[in-house]
PDB file of C-alpha atoms in Angstrom:
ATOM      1  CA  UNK A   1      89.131 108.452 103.207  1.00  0.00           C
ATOM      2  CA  UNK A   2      91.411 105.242 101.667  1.00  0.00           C
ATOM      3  CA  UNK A   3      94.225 108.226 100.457  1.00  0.00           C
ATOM      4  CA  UNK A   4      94.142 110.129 103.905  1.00  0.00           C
ATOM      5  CA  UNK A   5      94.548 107.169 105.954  1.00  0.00           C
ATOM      6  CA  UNK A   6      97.370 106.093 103.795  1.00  0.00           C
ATOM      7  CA  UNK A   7      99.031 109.400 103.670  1.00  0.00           C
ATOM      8  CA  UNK A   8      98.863 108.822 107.307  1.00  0.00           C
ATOM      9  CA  UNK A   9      99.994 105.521 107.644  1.00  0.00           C
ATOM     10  CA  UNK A  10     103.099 106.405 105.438  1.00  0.00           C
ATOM     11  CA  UNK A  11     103.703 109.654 107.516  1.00  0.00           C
ATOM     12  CA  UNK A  12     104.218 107.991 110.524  1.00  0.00           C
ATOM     13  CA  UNK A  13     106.431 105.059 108.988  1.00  0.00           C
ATOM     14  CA  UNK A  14     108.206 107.674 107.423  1.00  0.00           C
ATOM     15  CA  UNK A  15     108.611 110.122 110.445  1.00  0.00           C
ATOM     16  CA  UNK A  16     109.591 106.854 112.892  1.00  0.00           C
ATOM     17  CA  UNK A  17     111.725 106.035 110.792  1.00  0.00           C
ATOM     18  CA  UNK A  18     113.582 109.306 110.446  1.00  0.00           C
ATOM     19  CA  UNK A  19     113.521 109.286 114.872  1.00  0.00           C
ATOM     20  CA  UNK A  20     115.003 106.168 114.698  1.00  0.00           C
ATOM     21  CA  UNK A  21     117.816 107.491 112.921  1.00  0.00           C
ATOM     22  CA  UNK A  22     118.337 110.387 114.721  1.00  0.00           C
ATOM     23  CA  UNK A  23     120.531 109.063 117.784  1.00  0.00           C
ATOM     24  CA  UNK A  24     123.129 107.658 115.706  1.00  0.00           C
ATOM     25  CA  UNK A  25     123.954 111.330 114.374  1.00  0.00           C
ATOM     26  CA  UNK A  26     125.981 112.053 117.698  1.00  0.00           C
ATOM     27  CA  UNK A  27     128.572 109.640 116.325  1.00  0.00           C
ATOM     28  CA  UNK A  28     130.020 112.115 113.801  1.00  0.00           C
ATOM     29  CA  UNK A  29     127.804 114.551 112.155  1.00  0.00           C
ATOM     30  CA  UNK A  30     127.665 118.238 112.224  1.00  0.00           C
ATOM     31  CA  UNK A  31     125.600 121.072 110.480  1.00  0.00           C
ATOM     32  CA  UNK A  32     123.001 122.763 110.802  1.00  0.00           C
ATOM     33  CA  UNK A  33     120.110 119.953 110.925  1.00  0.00           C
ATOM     34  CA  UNK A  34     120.614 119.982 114.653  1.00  0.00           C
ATOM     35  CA  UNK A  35     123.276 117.622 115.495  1.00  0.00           C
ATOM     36  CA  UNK A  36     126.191 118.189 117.188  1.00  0.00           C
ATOM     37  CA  UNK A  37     129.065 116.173 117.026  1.00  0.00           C
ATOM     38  CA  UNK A  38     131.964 116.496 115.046  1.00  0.00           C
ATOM     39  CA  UNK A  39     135.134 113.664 114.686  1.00  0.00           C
ATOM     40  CA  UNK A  40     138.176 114.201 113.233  1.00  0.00           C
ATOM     41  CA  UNK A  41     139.944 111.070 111.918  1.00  0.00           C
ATOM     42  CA  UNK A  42     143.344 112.552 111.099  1.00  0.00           C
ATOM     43  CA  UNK A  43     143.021 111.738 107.758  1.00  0.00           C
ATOM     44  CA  UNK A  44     142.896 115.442 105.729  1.00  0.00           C
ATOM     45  CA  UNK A  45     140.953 113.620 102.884  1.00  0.00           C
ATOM     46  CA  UNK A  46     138.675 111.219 105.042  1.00  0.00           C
ATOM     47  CA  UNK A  47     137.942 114.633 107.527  1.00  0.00           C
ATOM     48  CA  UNK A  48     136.968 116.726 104.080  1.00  0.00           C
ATOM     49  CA  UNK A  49     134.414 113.746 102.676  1.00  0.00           C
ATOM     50  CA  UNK A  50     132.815 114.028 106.302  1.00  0.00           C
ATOM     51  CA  UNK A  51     132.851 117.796 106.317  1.00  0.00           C
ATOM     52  CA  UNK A  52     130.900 117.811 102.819  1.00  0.00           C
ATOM     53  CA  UNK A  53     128.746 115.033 103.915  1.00  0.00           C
ATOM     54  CA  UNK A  54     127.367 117.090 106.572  1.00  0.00           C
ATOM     55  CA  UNK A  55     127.262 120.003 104.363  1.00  0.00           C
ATOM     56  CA  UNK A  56     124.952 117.998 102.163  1.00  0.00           C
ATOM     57  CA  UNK A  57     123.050 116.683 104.295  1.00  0.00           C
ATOM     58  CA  UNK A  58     122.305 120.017 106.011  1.00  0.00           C
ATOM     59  CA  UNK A  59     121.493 121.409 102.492  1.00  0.00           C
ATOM     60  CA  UNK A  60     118.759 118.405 101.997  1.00  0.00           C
ATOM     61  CA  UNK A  61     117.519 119.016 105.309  1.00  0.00           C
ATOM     62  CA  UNK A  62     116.769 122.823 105.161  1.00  0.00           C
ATOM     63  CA  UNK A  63     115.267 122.260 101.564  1.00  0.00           C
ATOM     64  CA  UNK A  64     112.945 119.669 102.916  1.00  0.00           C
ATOM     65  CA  UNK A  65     111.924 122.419 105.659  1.00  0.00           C
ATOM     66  CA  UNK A  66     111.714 124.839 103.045  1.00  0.00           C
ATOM     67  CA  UNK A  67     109.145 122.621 101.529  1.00  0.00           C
ATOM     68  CA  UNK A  68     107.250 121.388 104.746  1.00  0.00           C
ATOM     69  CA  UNK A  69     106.984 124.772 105.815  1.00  0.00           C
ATOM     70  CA  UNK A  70     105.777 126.264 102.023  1.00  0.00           C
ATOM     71  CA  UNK A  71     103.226 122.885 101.971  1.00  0.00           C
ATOM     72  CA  UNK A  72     101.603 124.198 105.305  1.00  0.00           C
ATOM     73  CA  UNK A  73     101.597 127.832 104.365  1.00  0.00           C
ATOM     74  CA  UNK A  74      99.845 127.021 101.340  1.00  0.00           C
ATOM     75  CA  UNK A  75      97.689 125.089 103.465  1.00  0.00           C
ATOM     76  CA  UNK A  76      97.116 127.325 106.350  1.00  0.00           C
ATOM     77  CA  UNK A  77      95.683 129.773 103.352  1.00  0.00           C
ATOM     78  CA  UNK A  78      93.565 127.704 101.234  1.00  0.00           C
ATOM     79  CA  UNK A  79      91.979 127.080 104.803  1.00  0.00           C
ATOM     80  CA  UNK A  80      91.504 130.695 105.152  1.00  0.00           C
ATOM     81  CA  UNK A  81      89.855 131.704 101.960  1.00  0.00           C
ATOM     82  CA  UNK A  82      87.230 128.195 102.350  1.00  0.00           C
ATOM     83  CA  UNK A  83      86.448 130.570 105.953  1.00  0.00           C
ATOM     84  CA  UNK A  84      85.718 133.942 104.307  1.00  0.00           C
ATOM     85  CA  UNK A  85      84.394 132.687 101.225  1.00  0.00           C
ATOM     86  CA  UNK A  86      81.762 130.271 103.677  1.00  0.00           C
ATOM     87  CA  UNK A  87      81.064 133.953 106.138  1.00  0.00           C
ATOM     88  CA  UNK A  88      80.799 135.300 102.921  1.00  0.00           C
ATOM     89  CA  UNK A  89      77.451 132.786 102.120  1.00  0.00           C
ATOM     90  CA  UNK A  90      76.126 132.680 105.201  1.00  0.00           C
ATOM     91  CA  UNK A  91      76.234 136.346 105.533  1.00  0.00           C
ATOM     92  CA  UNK A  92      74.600 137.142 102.895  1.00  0.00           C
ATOM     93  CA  UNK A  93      71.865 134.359 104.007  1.00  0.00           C
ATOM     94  CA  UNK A  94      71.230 136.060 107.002  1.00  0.00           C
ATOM     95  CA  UNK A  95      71.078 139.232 105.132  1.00  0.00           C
ATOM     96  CA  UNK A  96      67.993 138.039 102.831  1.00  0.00           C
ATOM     97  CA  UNK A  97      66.045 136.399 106.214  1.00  0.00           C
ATOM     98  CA  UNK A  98      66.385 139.877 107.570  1.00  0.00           C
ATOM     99  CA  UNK A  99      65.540 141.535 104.633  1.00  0.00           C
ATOM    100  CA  UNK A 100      62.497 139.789 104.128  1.00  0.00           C
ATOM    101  CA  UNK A 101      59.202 139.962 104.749  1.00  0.00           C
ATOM    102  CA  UNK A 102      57.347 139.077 108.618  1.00  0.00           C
ATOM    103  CA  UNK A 103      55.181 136.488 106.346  1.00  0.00           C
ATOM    104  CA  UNK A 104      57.978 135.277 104.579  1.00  0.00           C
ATOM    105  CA  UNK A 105      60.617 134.974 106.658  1.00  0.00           C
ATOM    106  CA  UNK A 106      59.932 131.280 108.255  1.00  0.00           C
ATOM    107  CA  UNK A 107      60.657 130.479 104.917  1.00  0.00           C
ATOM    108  CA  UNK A 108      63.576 132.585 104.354  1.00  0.00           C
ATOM    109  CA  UNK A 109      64.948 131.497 107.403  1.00  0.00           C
ATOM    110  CA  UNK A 110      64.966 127.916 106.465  1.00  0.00           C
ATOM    111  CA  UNK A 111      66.360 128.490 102.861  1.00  0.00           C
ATOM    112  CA  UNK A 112      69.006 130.723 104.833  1.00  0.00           C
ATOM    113  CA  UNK A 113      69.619 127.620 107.254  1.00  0.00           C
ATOM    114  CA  UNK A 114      69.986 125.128 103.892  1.00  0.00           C
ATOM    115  CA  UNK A 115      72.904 128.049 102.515  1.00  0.00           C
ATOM    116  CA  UNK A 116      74.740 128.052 105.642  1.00  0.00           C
ATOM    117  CA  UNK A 117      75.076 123.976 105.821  1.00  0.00           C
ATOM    118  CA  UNK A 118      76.048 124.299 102.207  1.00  0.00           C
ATOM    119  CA  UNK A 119      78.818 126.690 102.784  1.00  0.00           C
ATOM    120  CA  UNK A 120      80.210 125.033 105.991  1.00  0.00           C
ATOM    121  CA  UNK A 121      80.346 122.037 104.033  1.00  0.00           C
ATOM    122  CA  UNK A 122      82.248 123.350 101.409  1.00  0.00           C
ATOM    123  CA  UNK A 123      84.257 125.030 103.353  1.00  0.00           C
ATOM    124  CA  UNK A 124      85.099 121.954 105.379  1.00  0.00           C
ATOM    125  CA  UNK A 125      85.424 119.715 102.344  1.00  0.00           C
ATOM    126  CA  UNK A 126      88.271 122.461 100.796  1.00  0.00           C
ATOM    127  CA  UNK A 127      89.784 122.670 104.311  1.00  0.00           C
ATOM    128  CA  UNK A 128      90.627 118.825 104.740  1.00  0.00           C
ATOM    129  CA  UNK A 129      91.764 118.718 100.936  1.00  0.00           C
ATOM    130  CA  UNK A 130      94.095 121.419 101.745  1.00  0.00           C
ATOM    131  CA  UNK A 131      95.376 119.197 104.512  1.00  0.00           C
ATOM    132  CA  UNK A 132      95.431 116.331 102.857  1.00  0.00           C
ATOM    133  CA  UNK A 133      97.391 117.634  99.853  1.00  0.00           C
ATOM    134  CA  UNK A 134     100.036 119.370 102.961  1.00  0.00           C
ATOM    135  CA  UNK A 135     100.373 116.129 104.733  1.00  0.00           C
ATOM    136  CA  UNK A 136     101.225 114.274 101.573  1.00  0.00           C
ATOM    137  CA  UNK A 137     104.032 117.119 100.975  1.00  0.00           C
ATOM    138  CA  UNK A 138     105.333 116.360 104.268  1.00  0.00           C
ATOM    139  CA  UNK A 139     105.308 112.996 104.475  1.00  0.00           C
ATOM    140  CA  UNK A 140     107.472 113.273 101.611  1.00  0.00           C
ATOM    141  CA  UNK A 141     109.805 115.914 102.829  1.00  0.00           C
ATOM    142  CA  UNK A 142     110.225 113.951 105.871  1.00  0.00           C
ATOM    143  CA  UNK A 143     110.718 110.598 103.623  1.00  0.00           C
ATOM    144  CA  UNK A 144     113.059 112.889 101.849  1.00  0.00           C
ATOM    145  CA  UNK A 145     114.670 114.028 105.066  1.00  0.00           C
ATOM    146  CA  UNK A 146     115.477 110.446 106.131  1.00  0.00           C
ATOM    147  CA  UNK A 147     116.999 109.066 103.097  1.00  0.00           C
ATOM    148  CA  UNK A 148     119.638 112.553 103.599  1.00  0.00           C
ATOM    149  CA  UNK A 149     120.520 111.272 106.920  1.00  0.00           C
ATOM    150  CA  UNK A 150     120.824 107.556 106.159  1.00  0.00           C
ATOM    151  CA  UNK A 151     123.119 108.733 103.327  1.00  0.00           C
ATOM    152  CA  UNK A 152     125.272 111.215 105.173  1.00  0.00           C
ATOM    153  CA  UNK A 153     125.307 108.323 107.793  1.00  0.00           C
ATOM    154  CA  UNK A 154     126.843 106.325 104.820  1.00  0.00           C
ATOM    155  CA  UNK A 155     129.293 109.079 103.860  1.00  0.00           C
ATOM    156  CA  UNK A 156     130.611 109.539 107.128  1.00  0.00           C
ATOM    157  CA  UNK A 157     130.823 105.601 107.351  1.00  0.00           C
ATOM    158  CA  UNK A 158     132.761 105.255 104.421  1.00  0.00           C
ATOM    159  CA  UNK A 159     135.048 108.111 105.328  1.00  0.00           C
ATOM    160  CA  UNK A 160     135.117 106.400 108.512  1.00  0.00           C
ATOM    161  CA  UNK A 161     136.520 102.982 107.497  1.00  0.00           C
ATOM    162  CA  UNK A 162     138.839 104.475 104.663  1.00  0.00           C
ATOM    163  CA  UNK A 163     140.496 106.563 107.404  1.00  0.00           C
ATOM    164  CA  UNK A 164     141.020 103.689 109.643  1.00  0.00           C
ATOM    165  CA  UNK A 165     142.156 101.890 106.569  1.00  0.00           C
ATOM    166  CA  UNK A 166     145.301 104.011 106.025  1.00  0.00           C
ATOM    167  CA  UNK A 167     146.218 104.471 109.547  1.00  0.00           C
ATOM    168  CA  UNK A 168     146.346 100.385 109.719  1.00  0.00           C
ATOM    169  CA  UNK A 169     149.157 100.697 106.801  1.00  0.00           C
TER     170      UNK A 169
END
């Protein structure tokens, strides 16, 4: 419970962060992480280190989605074989109360009823597991994510102030 509220915790740290740095992209980024604004400086050499700036940063950005949305696949079917490996149980639970006897079947029914709890709990338990272990990938991608922006943001800054540099001479 300790490592998923953490995982948590640091998900939403990391994810406010990265919103947080989002609105400062309209000053001069482009690519393809979304953004949309694009300044020239007149400088050839300051305008290429801001071109490939953005183009690394966009490359970061789609690998981090490549690995958020691989993390929740994953995820998405671990969750799916716990659920038909759990029918799987209980089905064949239900199969012995009907199979058995009129006598015996009070007591078949409640072994049956035991099975079923067993499976939905294991089923549950490898569900939130597979969660957990998705959320920590994403967390990280996002972490990830952020620390490509803040140093594209840097890039362009630097490109920036070295442009202005050389027009003040």
């Amino acid at each position: 419970m300790n490592k998923l509220l953490a995982t948590l915790i640091a998900g939403l740290f990391a994810t406010s962060v990265y919103a947080q740095t989002q609105p400062t992209v309209a000053t001069g980024a482009s690519g393809m992480n979304g953004t949309t604004a694009s300044s020239t400086t007149g400088n050839a050499d300051a305008d290429q280190d801001i071109a490939k700036a953005d183009q690394k940063e966009a490359k970061e950005m789609s690998k981090q989605n490549e690995k958020i949305n691989k993390a929740s696949a994953k995820a998405s079917e671990k969750k799916a074989d716990a659920q038909a490996k759990a029918d799987k149980k209980i089905a064949k639970a239900q199969e012995k109360v009907a199979k058995a006897d009129p006598e015996d079947r009070a007591k078949a029914s409640a072994k049956a009823e035991e099975k079923i709890a067993d499976a939905n709990y294991d089923a549950q338990k490898t569900m939130i597991k597979a969660d957990e272990k998705a959320q920590k990938k994403i967390v990280d991608a996002n972490a990830d994510k952020a620390k490509a922006h803040a140093k594209g943001n840097e890039k362009r800054a630097e490109a920036m102030a070295e442009a202005h540099k050389d027009a003040a001479k």
